[in-house]
Amino acid sequence: MSLELGSVSVSYDGAPAIADVDLTLPDGQVLAVLGPSGSGKSTLLRAVAGLEPTTSGTIAWDGQDLAHIPTHKRGFALMFQDGQLFGHLTVAANVAYPLRLRHVASAARRERVSELLDLVGLTGYERRLPGTLSGGERQRVALARALAVEPRLLLLDEPLSALDASLRERLAADLRRILVAAGTTALLVTHDQEEAYAVADRLAVVRDGRLVQEGPVGDVWAHPADAETALFLGYARVLEGTAAVIVAAAGGLDPQEGTSTTVRPLAVRRSAIVLDDTGPLAGEVVAARATPDQLRLVVDVDGVGEVDAVAASVAHVGPGERVRLRVDQARLSILP
Amino acid sequence: MERRHLALIALAAIPVTVLAIFFVLPVTGMVGRGFRPEGHWDLVGVLDVLKRPRVHRVLWFTVWSSAVATSLTLVLGLPAAYVLHRLAFPLRRLVRAALLVPFVLPTVVVGVAFRELLTGPLAWLDLDGTPAAIIAGLVFFNVAVVIRAVGAAWESLDHRPAEAAAALGAGPWAVFRTVTLPALRPAIVGAASVVFLFCATAFGVVLTLGGLRYASVETEIYLLTTNLLDLQGAAALSILQLAVVTLLLAIGARLRPTPTAVTRVPPRPRRPRLADLPQILVTVALLAFVAAPILALVVGSLKDADGHWTMANYRALNTLGTHQALVEPVTTALDLSLRIAIDATLLSVLLGLLVALSVTRRAHTRAERRVRGALDALFMLPLGVSAVTLGFGFLVTLGRPPLNFRDSPWLVPIAQALVALPLVVRTLVPALQGIDDRQRQAAASLGAGPLRRLVVVEVPVLFRPVLAAAGFAFAVSLGEFGATSFLARDENATLPVVIFRLIGHPGPMNYGMALAASCVLAATTAAVMLVVERVRAPLLGGVL
């Protein structure tokens, strides 16, 4: 049981939105398709749902080509960015909608609806109308409704991005818990790397309509395929040449290993370089900005140039001061 | 008193005065005659009218024929609304414009065209003079209302709820039933109530196709007033009609789609698929249904009594017809009709603008809102009052001092302007309501005075709707028959009146001339409507 995409392309009026995407999603896993807005990731999702005809390539489930199967017969469920609850139906009727389509008896339907509402943490919301719910509650109802389908595959289109930051964080953890509890295979589309990290098992990075990288979340995170992907995944800078060699060496890595002549680029997370009086690097603070957790610095490191660094928020350093820095190896990545 | 209230009174004063003199006075005068036949009140006599068996038959016929016609209009109009507003195909705009034409065709022309069709090419169906013929005429007339109103709603419908339903396992029919239909319901119910209203108050179509055998409330009022001089009966029926129509308008107003601030993602029209075939077939059938009477009319006008092709009917338009059927030739009537239509259009647009501006200003207190709402409703009334009542009321109240307008050349234009006024108001009001009040506030904060604000904010928005309303009023005025048939004298009859007179006079040439004159009138109104369609202005802002 798995979803397989074989060199799928979709174009609008001749302009390609996605091109030659190959993907496999094994049963029971959650795959996040991550990409900046306009990268074609939503088009990919709509193509899988059958809402967008493919220009070429195959989308198959368990080896069965889905090309001529309309959306409603695919057995998938799609949850939209803004939920798309039916405004004229109550919460219970919204969740029961797919059950009604399948002529589930009313007693069984009621039971299943309250089960699903329990699962998403909205016990007792049956009689409310969507208009009276908060954004987070609406998304939970939409999720319950999608799960009511018992879909072979759950498609989630930016499920949390319409919510505010704190709610998003909490709901991401809930979403992960709910998907694991239900054992659902899911394809999640998002532009928010933290959302992808919190919810998914696997990560596929899409850029300009092409699949750039795919693999388990941790792997993709630790080894971005190229500089642009690294920056998109939250790495602060990508260093090259001597700068890469010096910072890597300070972190105990060698960007030249194997190939002694060429230096591979080094992706550095913001938190990889830390203020430390005993650290191997030295430099002059260019800018400092306080955040609740830490002090964010830009330091002109000798022989390297400007890099981002962090310090404990109790540290008192200002522009012009000379500081020493250490490098955290786990937060570096040597790019291919 | 605040300046805002003074402005409201100043704006509303002129239209309210005109409405009071030329609508309320004639109608109450007319109804008063029925209620007080010998100078004292006689309510029992009026109530007795409602017990007459013939009145029961007329009422029942009006209700069931209107209900059947409304249902048929929906059955044909909904698929066409879908095809014309959701699918992309060549000549789409032309087809849309063509299907709008019947709505503005003069009722007399529609009647003549259907009779020509049912006595000519379709004579074997033996439908002439049957209720089926009347219902066909009503459907022909009103299908554009459904296509327009529902089509506009369908076009702006967000496609994502439907996709969400499909993704939850709903097939096309289930999606339509559970998502699309509930979203369209206000537009459908609104359009249906308007169509029912138009059917129930139709005059020209029923009179020409039903004759004396089948009468609706409207034609019965005409018959009671003119042939039987039974003013008591006419008054009773008028009051009943007014009450029912007011109720329907109130329902329509409640269901009128309100402009919402929700962001929607209207879909692009897509290419037709095989699954769309049934709807496309209905649309093609509808086109044939609309084209058939018009074609029959054109063909009939080009043939003489023996079935030979000829232009004689058209050449005869500058004669007085066989047996001196007319006092003035048709060409003179056309000329007069056009001049009256221009006057009536100017009047109704001017009044309509004043009404629209005064009812759409944001109310600051509840009382003010109620006054503005009442004004809005007041100017819808001409829609609900039988044009016959209005026309006859003009005769009985405005024909003697101090209000002697009997011989005024403005009498007919004013009556026609009042008939068109509700449509003008309903075209302008939604456009004005769509203006964000903050635009006016922004203009004011930048130093624009009231007049300047009007020029900067309202005028650009109103430009197209005013053109559309003018075209609409022009078409209504050209085809107006009910009131005009009372007011126009033999020597200055308008074209629809002349056509009706020609049908009534025996003589082979007269009927041919009626067909030719109908063609000329239809072509003129259609041309006006096609120009309106080209300015792409929303007619009636959705539903009345």
PDB file of C-alpha atoms in Angstrom, chain B residues 242-497:
ATOM      1  CA  LEU B 242     -51.049  44.409  -4.301  1.00  0.00           C
ATOM      2  CA  ALA B 243     -51.107  42.464  -1.032  1.00  0.00           C
ATOM      3  CA  VAL B 244     -49.756  39.272  -2.585  1.00  0.00           C
ATOM      4  CA  VAL B 245     -47.071  41.115  -4.545  1.00  0.00           C
ATOM      5  CA  THR B 246     -45.947  43.064  -1.478  1.00  0.00           C
ATOM      6  CA  LEU B 247     -45.610  39.765   0.353  1.00  0.00           C
ATOM      7  CA  LEU B 248     -43.542  38.288  -2.489  1.00  0.00           C
ATOM      8  CA  LEU B 249     -41.333  41.379  -2.605  1.00  0.00           C
ATOM      9  CA  ALA B 250     -40.779  41.157   1.130  1.00  0.00           C
ATOM     10  CA  ILE B 251     -39.721  37.516   0.758  1.00  0.00           C
ATOM     11  CA  GLY B 252     -37.443  38.488  -2.112  1.00  0.00           C
ATOM     12  CA  ALA B 253     -35.906  41.326  -0.103  1.00  0.00           C
ATOM     13  CA  ARG B 254     -35.185  39.007   2.797  1.00  0.00           C
ATOM     14  CA  LEU B 255     -33.474  36.530   0.507  1.00  0.00           C
ATOM     15  CA  ARG B 256     -31.626  39.135  -1.509  1.00  0.00           C
ATOM     16  CA  PRO B 257     -27.956  38.180  -1.504  1.00  0.00           C
ATOM     17  CA  THR B 258     -26.057  40.623   0.676  1.00  0.00           C
ATOM     18  CA  PRO B 259     -22.599  41.644  -0.446  1.00  0.00           C
ATOM     19  CA  THR B 260     -20.166  39.839   1.836  1.00  0.00           C
ATOM     20  CA  ALA B 261     -16.615  40.761   2.684  1.00  0.00           C
ATOM     21  CA  VAL B 262     -15.481  37.134   2.599  1.00  0.00           C
ATOM     22  CA  THR B 263     -12.686  36.582   0.132  1.00  0.00           C
ATOM     23  CA  ARG B 264     -13.754  34.116  -2.450  1.00  0.00           C
ATOM     24  CA  VAL B 265     -11.754  32.428  -5.119  1.00  0.00           C
ATOM     25  CA  PRO B 266     -14.012  32.384  -8.165  1.00  0.00           C
ATOM     26  CA  PRO B 267     -12.945  29.656 -10.551  1.00  0.00           C
ATOM     27  CA  ARG B 268     -12.039  30.298 -14.141  1.00  0.00           C
ATOM     28  CA  PRO B 269     -14.657  28.928 -16.520  1.00  0.00           C
ATOM     29  CA  ARG B 270     -13.463  25.555 -17.738  1.00  0.00           C
ATOM     30  CA  ARG B 271     -13.802  23.585 -20.907  1.00  0.00           C
ATOM     31  CA  PRO B 272     -16.964  21.493 -21.230  1.00  0.00           C
ATOM     32  CA  ARG B 273     -16.588  17.809 -20.358  1.00  0.00           C
ATOM     33  CA  LEU B 274     -18.641  14.804 -21.323  1.00  0.00           C
ATOM     34  CA  ALA B 275     -20.356  14.976 -17.914  1.00  0.00           C
ATOM     35  CA  ASP B 276     -21.700  18.416 -18.832  1.00  0.00           C
ATOM     36  CA  LEU B 277     -23.617  16.999 -21.790  1.00  0.00           C
ATOM     37  CA  PRO B 278     -27.095  16.994 -20.181  1.00  0.00           C
ATOM     38  CA  GLN B 279     -26.807  20.655 -19.192  1.00  0.00           C
ATOM     39  CA  ILE B 280     -25.492  21.570 -22.639  1.00  0.00           C
ATOM     40  CA  LEU B 281     -28.386  19.728 -24.285  1.00  0.00           C
ATOM     41  CA  VAL B 282     -30.901  21.621 -22.124  1.00  0.00           C
ATOM     42  CA  THR B 283     -29.227  24.889 -23.090  1.00  0.00           C
ATOM     43  CA  VAL B 284     -29.394  24.038 -26.777  1.00  0.00           C
ATOM     44  CA  ALA B 285     -33.054  23.098 -26.371  1.00  0.00           C
ATOM     45  CA  LEU B 286     -33.644  26.395 -24.596  1.00  0.00           C
ATOM     46  CA  LEU B 287     -31.977  28.292 -27.419  1.00  0.00           C
ATOM     47  CA  ALA B 288     -34.244  26.519 -29.892  1.00  0.00           C
ATOM     48  CA  PHE B 289     -37.271  27.293 -27.710  1.00  0.00           C
ATOM     49  CA  VAL B 290     -36.317  30.977 -27.596  1.00  0.00           C
ATOM     50  CA  ALA B 291     -35.433  31.155 -31.275  1.00  0.00           C
ATOM     51  CA  ALA B 292     -38.556  29.373 -32.584  1.00  0.00           C
ATOM     52  CA  PRO B 293     -41.181  32.077 -31.914  1.00  0.00           C
ATOM     53  CA  ILE B 294     -38.818  34.829 -33.031  1.00  0.00           C
ATOM     54  CA  LEU B 295     -38.045  32.955 -36.250  1.00  0.00           C
ATOM     55  CA  ALA B 296     -41.747  32.272 -36.797  1.00  0.00           C
ATOM     56  CA  LEU B 297     -42.408  35.978 -36.327  1.00  0.00           C
ATOM     57  CA  VAL B 298     -39.728  37.032 -38.809  1.00  0.00           C
ATOM     58  CA  VAL B 299     -40.763  34.430 -41.387  1.00  0.00           C
ATOM     59  CA  GLY B 300     -44.438  35.311 -40.953  1.00  0.00           C
ATOM     60  CA  SER B 301     -43.732  38.984 -41.457  1.00  0.00           C
ATOM     61  CA  LEU B 302     -42.054  38.192 -44.787  1.00  0.00           C
ATOM     62  CA  LYS B 303     -45.022  36.259 -46.202  1.00  0.00           C
ATOM     63  CA  ASP B 304     -48.384  37.379 -47.490  1.00  0.00           C
ATOM     64  CA  ALA B 305     -51.723  35.726 -46.723  1.00  0.00           C
ATOM     65  CA  ASP B 306     -51.143  33.120 -49.460  1.00  0.00           C
ATOM     66  CA  GLY B 307     -47.712  32.146 -48.164  1.00  0.00           C
ATOM     67  CA  HIS B 308     -45.625  33.901 -50.818  1.00  0.00           C
ATOM     68  CA  TRP B 309     -42.457  35.690 -49.875  1.00  0.00           C
ATOM     69  CA  THR B 310     -42.934  39.436 -49.910  1.00  0.00           C
ATOM     70  CA  MET B 311     -41.871  42.703 -48.352  1.00  0.00           C
ATOM     71  CA  ALA B 312     -45.408  44.054 -48.654  1.00  0.00           C
ATOM     72  CA  ASN B 313     -46.026  43.865 -44.895  1.00  0.00           C
ATOM     73  CA  TYR B 314     -43.100  46.155 -44.271  1.00  0.00           C
ATOM     74  CA  ARG B 315     -44.021  48.495 -47.122  1.00  0.00           C
ATOM     75  CA  ALA B 316     -47.500  48.764 -45.614  1.00  0.00           C
ATOM     76  CA  LEU B 317     -46.105  50.123 -42.365  1.00  0.00           C
ATOM     77  CA  ASN B 318     -46.598  53.669 -43.570  1.00  0.00           C
ATOM     78  CA  THR B 319     -50.257  53.031 -44.463  1.00  0.00           C
ATOM     79  CA  LEU B 320     -53.305  52.896 -42.239  1.00  0.00           C
ATOM     80  CA  GLY B 321     -53.928  49.179 -42.882  1.00  0.00           C
ATOM     81  CA  THR B 322     -56.937  47.395 -44.324  1.00  0.00           C
ATOM     82  CA  HIS B 323     -60.314  49.007 -43.543  1.00  0.00           C
ATOM     83  CA  GLN B 324     -58.566  52.020 -41.980  1.00  0.00           C
ATOM     84  CA  ALA B 325     -57.586  49.962 -38.917  1.00  0.00           C
ATOM     85  CA  LEU B 326     -55.347  52.752 -37.700  1.00  0.00           C
ATOM     86  CA  VAL B 327     -55.562  56.484 -37.308  1.00  0.00           C
ATOM     87  CA  GLU B 328     -51.863  57.060 -37.863  1.00  0.00           C
ATOM     88  CA  PRO B 329     -49.458  54.771 -39.771  1.00  0.00           C
ATOM     89  CA  VAL B 330     -47.058  52.443 -37.904  1.00  0.00           C
ATOM     90  CA  THR B 331     -44.036  54.549 -38.834  1.00  0.00           C
ATOM     91  CA  THR B 332     -45.522  57.517 -37.000  1.00  0.00           C
ATOM     92  CA  ALA B 333     -46.204  55.297 -33.981  1.00  0.00           C
ATOM     93  CA  LEU B 334     -42.584  54.098 -33.996  1.00  0.00           C
ATOM     94  CA  ASP B 335     -41.328  57.650 -34.130  1.00  0.00           C
ATOM     95  CA  LEU B 336     -43.602  58.611 -31.255  1.00  0.00           C
ATOM     96  CA  SER B 337     -42.638  55.497 -29.268  1.00  0.00           C
ATOM     97  CA  LEU B 338     -38.954  56.356 -29.556  1.00  0.00           C
ATOM     98  CA  ARG B 339     -39.495  59.942 -28.452  1.00  0.00           C
ATOM     99  CA  ILE B 340     -41.648  58.885 -25.514  1.00  0.00           C
ATOM    100  CA  ALA B 341     -39.063  56.239 -24.580  1.00  0.00           C
ATOM    101  CA  ILE B 342     -36.312  58.868 -24.449  1.00  0.00           C
ATOM    102  CA  ASP B 343     -38.402  61.077 -22.150  1.00  0.00           C
ATOM    103  CA  ALA B 344     -39.399  58.132 -19.965  1.00  0.00           C
ATOM    104  CA  THR B 345     -35.782  56.947 -19.755  1.00  0.00           C
ATOM    105  CA  LEU B 346     -34.492  60.354 -18.686  1.00  0.00           C
ATOM    106  CA  LEU B 347     -37.225  60.615 -16.094  1.00  0.00           C
ATOM    107  CA  SER B 348     -36.819  57.160 -14.614  1.00  0.00           C
ATOM    108  CA  VAL B 349     -33.017  57.340 -14.482  1.00  0.00           C
ATOM    109  CA  LEU B 350     -33.131  60.747 -12.836  1.00  0.00           C
ATOM    110  CA  LEU B 351     -35.713  59.617 -10.273  1.00  0.00           C
ATOM    111  CA  GLY B 352     -33.914  56.300  -9.846  1.00  0.00           C
ATOM    112  CA  LEU B 353     -30.612  58.037  -9.117  1.00  0.00           C
ATOM    113  CA  LEU B 354     -32.213  60.235  -6.473  1.00  0.00           C
ATOM    114  CA  VAL B 355     -33.915  57.252  -4.874  1.00  0.00           C
ATOM    115  CA  ALA B 356     -30.786  55.104  -5.003  1.00  0.00           C
ATOM    116  CA  LEU B 357     -28.604  57.816  -3.506  1.00  0.00           C
ATOM    117  CA  SER B 358     -31.054  58.493  -0.701  1.00  0.00           C
ATOM    118  CA  VAL B 359     -31.626  54.865   0.266  1.00  0.00           C
ATOM    119  CA  THR B 360     -27.993  53.744   0.179  1.00  0.00           C
ATOM    120  CA  ARG B 361     -26.483  56.401   2.441  1.00  0.00           C
ATOM    121  CA  ARG B 362     -25.357  54.740   5.647  1.00  0.00           C
ATOM    122  CA  ALA B 363     -27.950  55.273   8.367  1.00  0.00           C
ATOM    123  CA  HIS B 364     -26.623  56.483  11.693  1.00  0.00           C
ATOM    124  CA  THR B 365     -29.674  55.722  13.807  1.00  0.00           C
ATOM    125  CA  ARG B 366     -32.228  52.972  13.784  1.00  0.00           C
ATOM    126  CA  ALA B 367     -35.041  55.380  12.913  1.00  0.00           C
ATOM    127  CA  GLU B 368     -33.057  56.723   9.987  1.00  0.00           C
ATOM    128  CA  ARG B 369     -32.373  53.213   8.757  1.00  0.00           C
ATOM    129  CA  ARG B 370     -36.085  52.471   8.944  1.00  0.00           C
ATOM    130  CA  VAL B 371     -36.936  55.575   6.924  1.00  0.00           C
ATOM    131  CA  ARG B 372     -34.400  54.652   4.250  1.00  0.00           C
ATOM    132  CA  GLY B 373     -35.664  51.059   4.194  1.00  0.00           C
ATOM    133  CA  ALA B 374     -39.254  52.253   3.838  1.00  0.00           C
ATOM    134  CA  LEU B 375     -38.266  54.505   0.943  1.00  0.00           C
ATOM    135  CA  ASP B 376     -36.569  51.586  -0.766  1.00  0.00           C
ATOM    136  CA  ALA B 377     -39.713  49.472  -0.398  1.00  0.00           C
ATOM    137  CA  LEU B 378     -41.999  52.335  -1.490  1.00  0.00           C
ATOM    138  CA  PHE B 379     -40.303  52.615  -4.874  1.00  0.00           C
ATOM    139  CA  MET B 380     -40.679  48.879  -5.463  1.00  0.00           C
ATOM    140  CA  LEU B 381     -44.465  49.235  -5.318  1.00  0.00           C
ATOM    141  CA  PRO B 382     -45.036  50.005  -9.012  1.00  0.00           C
ATOM    142  CA  LEU B 383     -43.821  46.459  -9.620  1.00  0.00           C
ATOM    143  CA  GLY B 384     -46.742  45.142  -7.626  1.00  0.00           C
ATOM    144  CA  VAL B 385     -49.550  47.307  -8.910  1.00  0.00           C
ATOM    145  CA  SER B 386     -51.304  46.269 -12.052  1.00  0.00           C
ATOM    146  CA  ALA B 387     -50.274  48.597 -14.871  1.00  0.00           C
ATOM    147  CA  VAL B 388     -53.927  48.551 -15.835  1.00  0.00           C
ATOM    148  CA  THR B 389     -54.913  49.934 -12.441  1.00  0.00           C
ATOM    149  CA  LEU B 390     -52.252  52.589 -12.786  1.00  0.00           C
ATOM    150  CA  GLY B 391     -53.327  53.541 -16.296  1.00  0.00           C
ATOM    151  CA  PHE B 392     -57.002  53.689 -15.477  1.00  0.00           C
ATOM    152  CA  GLY B 393     -56.210  55.529 -12.240  1.00  0.00           C
ATOM    153  CA  PHE B 394     -54.441  58.194 -14.286  1.00  0.00           C
ATOM    154  CA  LEU B 395     -57.621  58.656 -16.279  1.00  0.00           C
ATOM    155  CA  VAL B 396     -59.946  58.985 -13.314  1.00  0.00           C
ATOM    156  CA  THR B 397     -57.787  61.159 -11.043  1.00  0.00           C
ATOM    157  CA  LEU B 398     -55.537  63.224 -13.269  1.00  0.00           C
ATOM    158  CA  GLY B 399     -58.121  64.172 -15.851  1.00  0.00           C
ATOM    159  CA  ARG B 400     -59.760  67.033 -13.972  1.00  0.00           C
ATOM    160  CA  PRO B 401     -58.615  70.155 -12.119  1.00  0.00           C
ATOM    161  CA  PRO B 402     -56.567  70.779 -10.074  1.00  0.00           C
ATOM    162  CA  LEU B 403     -54.497  68.015 -11.638  1.00  0.00           C
ATOM    163  CA  ASN B 404     -55.486  68.096 -15.267  1.00  0.00           C
ATOM    164  CA  PHE B 405     -52.792  66.201 -17.082  1.00  0.00           C
ATOM    165  CA  ARG B 406     -55.159  64.432 -19.426  1.00  0.00           C
ATOM    166  CA  ASP B 407     -53.818  66.169 -22.492  1.00  0.00           C
ATOM    167  CA  SER B 408     -50.249  66.620 -21.290  1.00  0.00           C
ATOM    168  CA  PRO B 409     -47.680  65.030 -23.584  1.00  0.00           C
ATOM    169  CA  TRP B 410     -45.880  63.995 -20.359  1.00  0.00           C
ATOM    170  CA  LEU B 411     -48.623  61.668 -19.177  1.00  0.00           C
ATOM    171  CA  VAL B 412     -47.450  58.570 -21.054  1.00  0.00           C
ATOM    172  CA  PRO B 413     -43.711  59.103 -20.370  1.00  0.00           C
ATOM    173  CA  ILE B 414     -44.405  59.582 -16.655  1.00  0.00           C
ATOM    174  CA  ALA B 415     -46.499  56.432 -16.457  1.00  0.00           C
ATOM    175  CA  GLN B 416     -43.827  54.431 -18.283  1.00  0.00           C
ATOM    176  CA  ALA B 417     -41.066  55.928 -16.143  1.00  0.00           C
ATOM    177  CA  LEU B 418     -42.889  54.739 -13.026  1.00  0.00           C
ATOM    178  CA  VAL B 419     -43.253  51.241 -14.452  1.00  0.00           C
ATOM    179  CA  ALA B 420     -39.491  51.163 -15.169  1.00  0.00           C
ATOM    180  CA  LEU B 421     -38.485  52.828 -11.887  1.00  0.00           C
ATOM    181  CA  PRO B 422     -38.226  49.667  -9.718  1.00  0.00           C
ATOM    182  CA  LEU B 423     -35.906  48.047 -12.250  1.00  0.00           C
ATOM    183  CA  VAL B 424     -33.750  51.183 -12.435  1.00  0.00           C
ATOM    184  CA  VAL B 425     -33.537  51.434  -8.658  1.00  0.00           C
ATOM    185  CA  ARG B 426     -32.641  47.749  -8.315  1.00  0.00           C
ATOM    186  CA  THR B 427     -29.857  48.171 -10.869  1.00  0.00           C
ATOM    187  CA  LEU B 428     -28.366  51.231  -9.185  1.00  0.00           C
ATOM    188  CA  VAL B 429     -28.752  50.336  -5.507  1.00  0.00           C
ATOM    189  CA  PRO B 430     -26.449  47.278  -5.457  1.00  0.00           C
ATOM    190  CA  ALA B 431     -23.737  49.257  -7.254  1.00  0.00           C
ATOM    191  CA  LEU B 432     -23.930  52.006  -4.635  1.00  0.00           C
ATOM    192  CA  GLN B 433     -24.116  49.498  -1.787  1.00  0.00           C
ATOM    193  CA  GLY B 434     -20.920  47.931  -3.074  1.00  0.00           C
ATOM    194  CA  ILE B 435     -18.989  51.130  -2.354  1.00  0.00           C
ATOM    195  CA  ASP B 436     -16.949  50.866   0.807  1.00  0.00           C
ATOM    196  CA  ASP B 437     -17.979  53.744   3.067  1.00  0.00           C
ATOM    197  CA  ARG B 438     -14.317  54.158   3.965  1.00  0.00           C
ATOM    198  CA  GLN B 439     -13.653  55.398   0.429  1.00  0.00           C
ATOM    199  CA  ARG B 440     -15.924  58.356   1.111  1.00  0.00           C
ATOM    200  CA  GLN B 441     -14.275  58.846   4.478  1.00  0.00           C
ATOM    201  CA  ALA B 442     -10.845  58.705   2.886  1.00  0.00           C
ATOM    202  CA  ALA B 443     -11.900  61.290   0.294  1.00  0.00           C
ATOM    203  CA  ALA B 444     -13.317  63.495   3.041  1.00  0.00           C
ATOM    204  CA  SER B 445     -10.146  63.194   5.107  1.00  0.00           C
ATOM    205  CA  LEU B 446      -8.184  64.328   2.068  1.00  0.00           C
ATOM    206  CA  GLY B 447     -10.279  67.493   1.936  1.00  0.00           C
ATOM    207  CA  ALA B 448     -13.063  66.605  -0.551  1.00  0.00           C
ATOM    208  CA  GLY B 449     -16.425  68.260   0.055  1.00  0.00           C
ATOM    209  CA  PRO B 450     -19.750  66.394  -0.414  1.00  0.00           C
ATOM    210  CA  LEU B 451     -20.072  67.191  -4.118  1.00  0.00           C
ATOM    211  CA  ARG B 452     -16.438  66.447  -4.796  1.00  0.00           C
ATOM    212  CA  ARG B 453     -16.826  63.111  -2.960  1.00  0.00           C
ATOM    213  CA  LEU B 454     -19.788  62.263  -5.169  1.00  0.00           C
ATOM    214  CA  VAL B 455     -17.704  62.938  -8.288  1.00  0.00           C
ATOM    215  CA  VAL B 456     -14.667  61.027  -7.044  1.00  0.00           C
ATOM    216  CA  VAL B 457     -16.305  58.038  -5.382  1.00  0.00           C
ATOM    217  CA  GLU B 458     -19.833  57.477  -6.704  1.00  0.00           C
ATOM    218  CA  VAL B 459     -19.707  58.641 -10.307  1.00  0.00           C
ATOM    219  CA  PRO B 460     -17.012  56.222 -11.536  1.00  0.00           C
ATOM    220  CA  VAL B 461     -18.853  53.315  -9.900  1.00  0.00           C
ATOM    221  CA  LEU B 462     -22.251  54.412 -11.198  1.00  0.00           C
ATOM    222  CA  PHE B 463     -21.224  55.086 -14.772  1.00  0.00           C
ATOM    223  CA  ARG B 464     -21.885  51.600 -16.136  1.00  0.00           C
ATOM    224  CA  PRO B 465     -24.966  50.784 -14.018  1.00  0.00           C
ATOM    225  CA  VAL B 466     -26.552  54.088 -15.076  1.00  0.00           C
ATOM    226  CA  LEU B 467     -25.981  53.209 -18.730  1.00  0.00           C
ATOM    227  CA  ALA B 468     -27.450  49.764 -18.123  1.00  0.00           C
ATOM    228  CA  ALA B 469     -30.420  51.147 -16.231  1.00  0.00           C
ATOM    229  CA  ALA B 470     -31.031  53.656 -19.019  1.00  0.00           C
ATOM    230  CA  GLY B 471     -31.011  50.918 -21.637  1.00  0.00           C
ATOM    231  CA  PHE B 472     -33.296  48.844 -19.464  1.00  0.00           C
ATOM    232  CA  ALA B 473     -35.731  51.707 -18.919  1.00  0.00           C
ATOM    233  CA  PHE B 474     -35.672  52.468 -22.622  1.00  0.00           C
ATOM    234  CA  ALA B 475     -36.565  48.871 -23.483  1.00  0.00           C
ATOM    235  CA  VAL B 476     -39.307  48.723 -20.834  1.00  0.00           C
ATOM    236  CA  SER B 477     -40.759  51.999 -22.059  1.00  0.00           C
ATOM    237  CA  LEU B 478     -40.705  50.925 -25.706  1.00  0.00           C
ATOM    238  CA  GLY B 479     -42.622  47.769 -24.850  1.00  0.00           C
ATOM    239  CA  GLU B 480     -44.915  49.087 -22.116  1.00  0.00           C
ATOM    240  CA  PHE B 481     -48.467  48.138 -22.921  1.00  0.00           C
ATOM    241  CA  GLY B 482     -50.664  47.892 -19.818  1.00  0.00           C
ATOM    242  CA  ALA B 483     -50.723  51.524 -18.717  1.00  0.00           C
ATOM    243  CA  THR B 484     -50.097  52.993 -22.142  1.00  0.00           C
ATOM    244  CA  SER B 485     -53.105  51.222 -23.651  1.00  0.00           C
ATOM    245  CA  PHE B 486     -55.300  53.399 -21.423  1.00  0.00           C
ATOM    246  CA  LEU B 487     -53.458  56.643 -21.833  1.00  0.00           C
ATOM    247  CA  ALA B 488     -52.483  56.717 -25.490  1.00  0.00           C
ATOM    248  CA  ARG B 489     -55.171  58.141 -27.756  1.00  0.00           C
ATOM    249  CA  ASP B 490     -55.858  56.824 -31.213  1.00  0.00           C
ATOM    250  CA  GLU B 491     -54.016  59.649 -32.915  1.00  0.00           C
ATOM    251  CA  ASN B 492     -50.913  59.304 -30.723  1.00  0.00           C
ATOM    252  CA  ALA B 493     -50.694  55.577 -30.033  1.00  0.00           C
ATOM    253  CA  THR B 494     -47.359  53.914 -29.298  1.00  0.00           C
ATOM    254  CA  LEU B 495     -46.117  50.945 -31.272  1.00  0.00           C
ATOM    255  CA  PRO B 496     -47.273  48.161 -28.872  1.00  0.00           C
ATOM    256  CA  VAL B 497     -50.755  49.709 -28.747  1.00  0.00           C
TER     257      VAL B 497
END
